[in-house]
Short mmCIF file of C-alpha atoms and ligand atoms in Angstrom, two decimals:
data_model
loop_
_atom_site.label_atom_id
_atom_site.label_comp_id
_atom_site.label_asym_id
_atom_site.label_seq_id
_atom_site.Cartn_x
_atom_site.Cartn_y
_atom_site.Cartn_z
CA MET A 1 -20.94 32.70 56.18
CA ARG A 2 -18.45 35.42 55.58
CA LYS A 3 -14.89 35.20 56.74
CA HIS A 4 -12.46 37.56 58.34
CA ILE A 5 -9.36 37.93 56.18
CA VAL A 6 -6.21 39.97 56.62
CA ALA A 7 -4.01 39.90 53.51
CA GLY A 8 -0.58 41.51 53.25
CA ASN A 9 0.31 42.92 49.85
CA TRP A 10 4.10 43.12 49.79
CA LYS A 11 4.10 44.85 46.39
CA MET A 12 7.58 45.12 44.77
CA ASN A 13 9.41 44.74 48.07
CA ASN A 14 11.68 42.04 49.53
CA GLY A 15 14.23 39.91 47.71
CA LEU A 16 14.78 36.28 48.67
CA ILE A 17 16.71 36.93 51.89
CA GLN A 18 14.24 39.56 53.13
CA THR A 19 11.39 37.22 52.22
CA GLU A 20 12.94 34.42 54.28
CA THR A 21 13.50 36.79 57.20
CA LEU A 22 10.00 38.26 57.15
CA ILE A 23 8.39 34.83 56.89
CA SER A 24 10.40 33.52 59.83
CA GLU A 25 9.36 36.61 61.83
CA LEU A 26 5.72 36.08 60.84
CA LYS A 27 5.93 32.50 62.07
CA GLN A 28 7.03 33.72 65.49
CA GLN A 29 3.84 35.76 65.91
CA THR A 30 0.80 34.42 67.70
CA LYS A 31 -2.62 34.60 66.12
CA THR A 32 -5.40 35.27 68.60
CA SER A 33 -8.16 36.11 66.11
CA ASP A 34 -10.22 34.04 63.68
CA ALA A 35 -8.90 35.95 60.64
CA GLU A 36 -7.46 34.05 57.69
CA VAL A 37 -3.93 35.30 57.11
CA MET A 38 -2.54 35.77 53.60
CA ILE A 39 0.70 37.20 52.26
CA ALA A 40 1.40 38.26 48.69
CA PRO A 41 5.14 38.28 47.98
CA THR A 42 6.49 39.15 44.55
CA PHE A 43 6.41 36.46 41.82
CA THR A 44 10.07 35.41 42.17
CA ASN A 45 9.56 34.52 45.83
CA LEU A 46 6.16 32.84 45.63
CA TRP A 47 7.46 29.30 45.45
CA HIS A 48 9.90 29.80 48.30
CA ALA A 49 7.21 31.49 50.41
CA PHE A 50 4.71 28.74 49.59
CA GLU A 51 7.17 25.99 50.55
CA SER A 52 8.24 27.65 53.76
CA THR A 53 4.67 28.24 55.01
CA ARG A 54 3.27 24.81 54.14
CA GLN A 55 2.87 23.87 57.81
CA ASP A 56 1.61 27.29 58.89
CA ASP A 57 -1.68 29.10 59.09
CA ILE A 58 -0.59 31.52 56.34
CA GLU A 59 -1.77 31.39 52.72
CA VAL A 60 0.63 32.62 50.07
CA ILE A 61 -1.18 34.45 47.29
CA ALA A 62 -0.23 36.28 44.07
CA GLN A 63 -0.39 40.02 43.41
CA ASN A 64 -1.50 39.73 39.79
CA MET A 65 -1.74 37.40 36.76
CA HIS A 66 -2.45 37.63 33.03
CA PHE A 67 -5.80 36.67 31.52
CA ALA A 68 -4.34 34.51 28.74
CA GLU A 69 -3.67 30.82 29.30
CA HIS A 70 -0.17 31.01 27.80
CA GLY A 71 1.64 32.46 24.82
CA ALA A 72 3.58 35.48 23.63
CA TYR A 73 3.11 37.79 26.61
CA THR A 74 6.68 38.58 27.60
CA GLY A 75 7.09 39.20 31.30
CA GLU A 76 3.65 37.94 32.28
CA ILE A 77 2.49 35.09 34.55
CA SER A 78 -0.52 32.87 33.92
CA ALA A 79 -3.09 31.34 36.24
CA GLY A 80 -1.80 27.88 35.30
CA MET A 81 1.71 28.85 36.36
CA LEU A 82 0.43 30.06 39.72
CA LYS A 83 -1.62 26.91 40.21
CA SER A 84 1.39 24.76 39.27
CA ILE A 85 3.22 25.97 42.39
CA GLY A 86 0.19 25.68 44.65
CA ILE A 87 -1.09 29.28 44.61
CA LYS A 88 -4.88 29.34 44.93
CA THR A 89 -5.67 33.03 45.40
CA VAL A 90 -4.80 36.09 43.33
CA ILE A 91 -5.24 39.83 43.91
CA LEU A 92 -6.72 41.49 40.81
CA GLY A 93 -7.37 45.12 40.03
CA HIS A 94 -5.12 46.76 42.60
CA SER A 95 -5.16 50.52 42.03
CA GLU A 96 -1.43 50.50 41.24
CA ARG A 97 -2.09 47.98 38.46
CA ARG A 98 -4.91 50.16 37.18
CA ALA A 99 -2.87 53.38 37.38
CA TYR A 100 0.57 52.26 36.15
CA PHE A 101 -0.23 49.26 33.95
CA ASN A 102 -3.42 50.46 32.31
CA GLU A 103 -5.64 47.75 33.72
CA THR A 104 -9.25 48.47 32.95
CA ASP A 105 -12.56 47.04 34.10
CA GLU A 106 -12.68 45.16 30.77
CA SER A 107 -9.23 43.56 31.09
CA LEU A 108 -9.99 42.80 34.74
CA ALA A 109 -13.22 41.03 33.78
CA LYS A 110 -11.10 38.74 31.58
CA LYS A 111 -8.61 38.12 34.39
CA VAL A 112 -11.44 37.31 36.79
CA ASN A 113 -12.88 34.81 34.27
CA THR A 114 -9.51 33.12 33.83
CA ALA A 115 -8.84 32.91 37.56
CA LEU A 116 -12.28 31.41 38.20
CA ALA A 117 -11.83 28.94 35.34
CA HIS A 118 -8.74 27.74 37.21
CA ASN A 119 -10.70 27.43 40.46
CA MET A 120 -8.73 30.25 41.98
CA ARG A 121 -10.06 32.65 44.58
CA VAL A 122 -9.92 36.32 43.54
CA ILE A 123 -9.38 39.31 45.81
CA PHE A 124 -10.89 41.97 43.57
CA CYS A 125 -9.76 45.54 44.34
CA PHE A 126 -11.47 48.77 43.43
CA GLY A 127 -11.93 52.24 44.86
CA GLU A 128 -12.38 55.86 43.98
CA GLU A 129 -9.78 58.60 43.45
CA LEU A 130 -9.70 61.66 45.67
CA SER A 131 -11.23 63.76 42.89
CA ASP A 132 -14.19 61.36 42.74
CA ARG A 133 -14.78 61.68 46.46
CA LYS A 134 -14.42 65.46 46.39
CA ALA A 135 -17.03 65.57 43.63
CA GLY A 136 -19.32 63.27 45.62
CA ASN A 137 -19.05 60.55 42.95
CA GLU A 138 -17.45 57.80 45.01
CA GLU A 139 -20.48 55.51 45.03
CA THR A 140 -21.03 55.81 41.26
CA VAL A 141 -17.36 55.06 40.56
CA VAL A 142 -17.29 52.04 42.85
CA GLU A 143 -20.62 50.75 41.54
CA ASN A 144 -19.35 50.94 37.95
CA GLN A 145 -16.05 49.24 38.79
CA ILE A 146 -17.93 46.34 40.38
CA LYS A 147 -20.59 46.10 37.68
CA ASN A 148 -18.18 46.32 34.75
CA ALA A 149 -15.76 43.71 36.01
CA LEU A 150 -18.03 41.29 37.88
CA PHE A 151 -21.70 41.56 36.98
CA HIS A 152 -21.42 39.19 34.01
CA LEU A 153 -20.78 36.37 36.53
CA GLU A 154 -23.28 33.82 37.83
CA ALA A 155 -24.22 34.16 41.49
CA SER A 156 -22.33 30.95 42.30
CA ALA A 157 -19.03 32.55 41.21
CA PHE A 158 -19.17 34.96 44.13
CA LYS A 159 -18.24 32.14 46.51
CA HIS A 160 -14.75 32.46 45.02
CA ILE A 161 -14.52 36.23 45.21
CA VAL A 162 -13.44 38.54 48.00
CA LEU A 163 -13.94 42.26 47.47
CA ALA A 164 -11.39 44.83 48.60
CA TYR A 165 -12.52 48.43 48.79
CA GLU A 166 -9.40 50.57 48.57
CA PRO A 167 -9.95 54.30 48.18
CA VAL A 168 -6.98 55.35 46.05
CA TRP A 169 -6.40 58.47 48.16
CA ALA A 170 -5.79 56.29 51.22
CA ILE A 171 -3.27 53.83 49.74
CA GLY A 172 0.26 54.34 50.98
CA THR A 173 -0.55 57.95 51.88
CA GLY A 174 -1.04 57.65 55.62
CA GLU A 175 -4.60 58.93 55.00
CA THR A 176 -7.20 56.43 56.11
CA ALA A 177 -10.88 56.47 55.35
CA SER A 178 -12.62 57.06 58.66
CA PRO A 179 -14.27 53.93 60.06
CA GLU A 180 -17.61 55.56 59.17
CA GLN A 181 -16.54 56.24 55.56
CA ALA A 182 -15.39 52.62 55.24
CA GLN A 183 -18.62 51.30 56.79
CA ASP A 184 -20.80 53.50 54.55
CA MET A 185 -19.04 52.31 51.40
CA HIS A 186 -19.02 48.65 52.46
CA ALA A 187 -22.76 48.83 53.16
CA PHE A 188 -23.25 50.43 49.73
CA ILE A 189 -21.22 47.64 48.09
CA ARG A 190 -23.37 45.02 49.82
CA LYS A 191 -26.50 46.84 48.66
CA THR A 192 -25.16 46.90 45.08
CA LEU A 193 -24.55 43.14 45.20
CA LYS A 194 -27.97 42.54 46.70
CA SER A 195 -29.70 44.46 43.91
CA LYS A 196 -28.31 42.06 41.31
CA TYR A 197 -27.69 38.78 43.14
CA GLY A 198 -29.95 38.87 46.19
CA GLU A 199 -29.50 38.78 49.92
CA THR A 200 -27.47 35.58 50.30
CA VAL A 201 -24.68 36.62 47.92
CA ALA A 202 -24.59 40.09 49.48
CA ASN A 203 -24.57 38.88 53.08
CA ASP A 204 -22.00 36.15 52.44
CA MET A 205 -19.55 38.43 50.63
CA THR A 206 -16.31 39.14 52.45
CA ILE A 207 -15.44 42.80 51.92
CA LEU A 208 -11.98 43.99 52.93
CA TYR A 209 -10.92 47.57 53.51
CA GLY A 210 -7.50 48.73 52.31
CA GLY A 211 -5.76 52.06 52.73
CA SER A 212 -3.18 52.83 55.42
CA VAL A 213 -4.50 50.29 57.92
CA LYS A 214 -2.07 50.24 60.87
CA PRO A 215 -2.02 48.62 64.31
CA GLY A 216 -3.35 51.89 65.74
CA ASN A 217 -6.48 52.13 63.59
CA ALA A 218 -7.28 48.51 62.69
CA LYS A 219 -9.50 47.74 65.68
CA GLU A 220 -11.81 50.65 65.04
CA ILE A 221 -12.06 49.98 61.29
CA PHE A 222 -12.63 46.24 61.84
CA SER A 223 -15.30 46.95 64.45
CA LYS A 224 -17.65 48.15 61.71
CA PRO A 225 -20.29 45.57 60.82
CA ASP A 226 -19.66 45.48 57.06
CA VAL A 227 -15.85 45.48 57.26
CA ASP A 228 -14.68 41.87 57.15
CA GLY A 229 -10.95 42.38 57.06
CA GLY A 230 -8.13 44.29 55.49
CA LEU A 231 -5.78 44.40 52.55
CA ILE A 232 -2.60 45.74 54.06
CA GLY A 233 0.34 47.33 52.20
CA GLY A 234 3.05 49.12 54.21
CA ALA A 235 2.22 47.60 57.59
CA ALA A 236 2.41 44.08 56.13
CA LEU A 237 6.18 44.46 55.77
CA ASN A 238 6.64 44.34 59.54
CA ALA A 239 5.69 41.06 61.23
CA GLU A 240 4.64 42.56 64.57
CA ASP A 241 2.56 45.30 62.97
CA PHE A 242 0.94 42.83 60.59
CA TYR A 243 -0.08 40.47 63.38
CA ALA A 244 -1.29 43.37 65.51
CA ILE A 245 -3.68 44.04 62.61
CA VAL A 246 -4.56 40.33 62.23
CA ASN A 247 -5.33 40.22 65.94
CA ALA A 248 -7.43 43.39 65.84
CA PHE A 249 -10.49 41.18 65.23
C1 PEP B 1 -2.51 48.37 49.39
O1 PEP B 1 -1.53 48.50 48.69
O2 PEP B 1 -3.41 47.58 49.07
C2 PEP B 1 -2.59 49.18 50.61
C3 PEP B 1 -3.73 49.23 51.25
O3 PEP B 1 -1.45 49.84 50.98
P1 PEP B 1 -1.22 50.66 52.36
O4 PEP B 1 -1.72 49.77 53.48
O5 PEP B 1 0.25 50.90 52.42
O6 PEP B 1 -2.02 51.91 52.24
#
């Protein structure tokens, strides 16, 4: 059975005080949908966020991690470190990580392996650039990103993976894929999974859409049959907007 998930990626925003404030505002919101709610604060605030949402229906997740277990990787965070403070889910492959920190399908495959070895759930992000879409190559690009980073896995691993289709041209730009564009790509992603792993893996896969989802467009995007939730950037920094999106299911 696939789930509805709405995850807020706070990116490099919010110090400790803003984190406390936003979390207390989030707690004042009412959830009227069946969506799982997740927030991804920056590393320095993960522990605080985790502690302060222990009693709440909000999962605190990480924005990234390194593939190595430990060692001389200055400035990096390992899966074990995340697990040691109770974090069970990590976002991997966000387009900003790919664009600014040279993450590749190959390095992401290693990160996925490490996260799964630690029994973590992975929200795996991918999506085409505007130039790919203009050239009509969006499906090939997305197919390769999925195959290169995930198709070495056993079918059983996919229980611990959530996919997030995020067309790069729609992230933080105010441009959103139309609900039809999102649906078409999500159906294609499911078809790609089915071709390798069969119907059950494909049908059970939760596929999120990300790219300028706002309270005003969430309902229409989430109404599409293959869209199971959203990865939300900008609108996740405002508690009312975020819960309007959560409640759009
Ligand atoms: C994101 O960063 O994953 C994202 C979708 O950002 P935004 O909602 O701001 O486009």
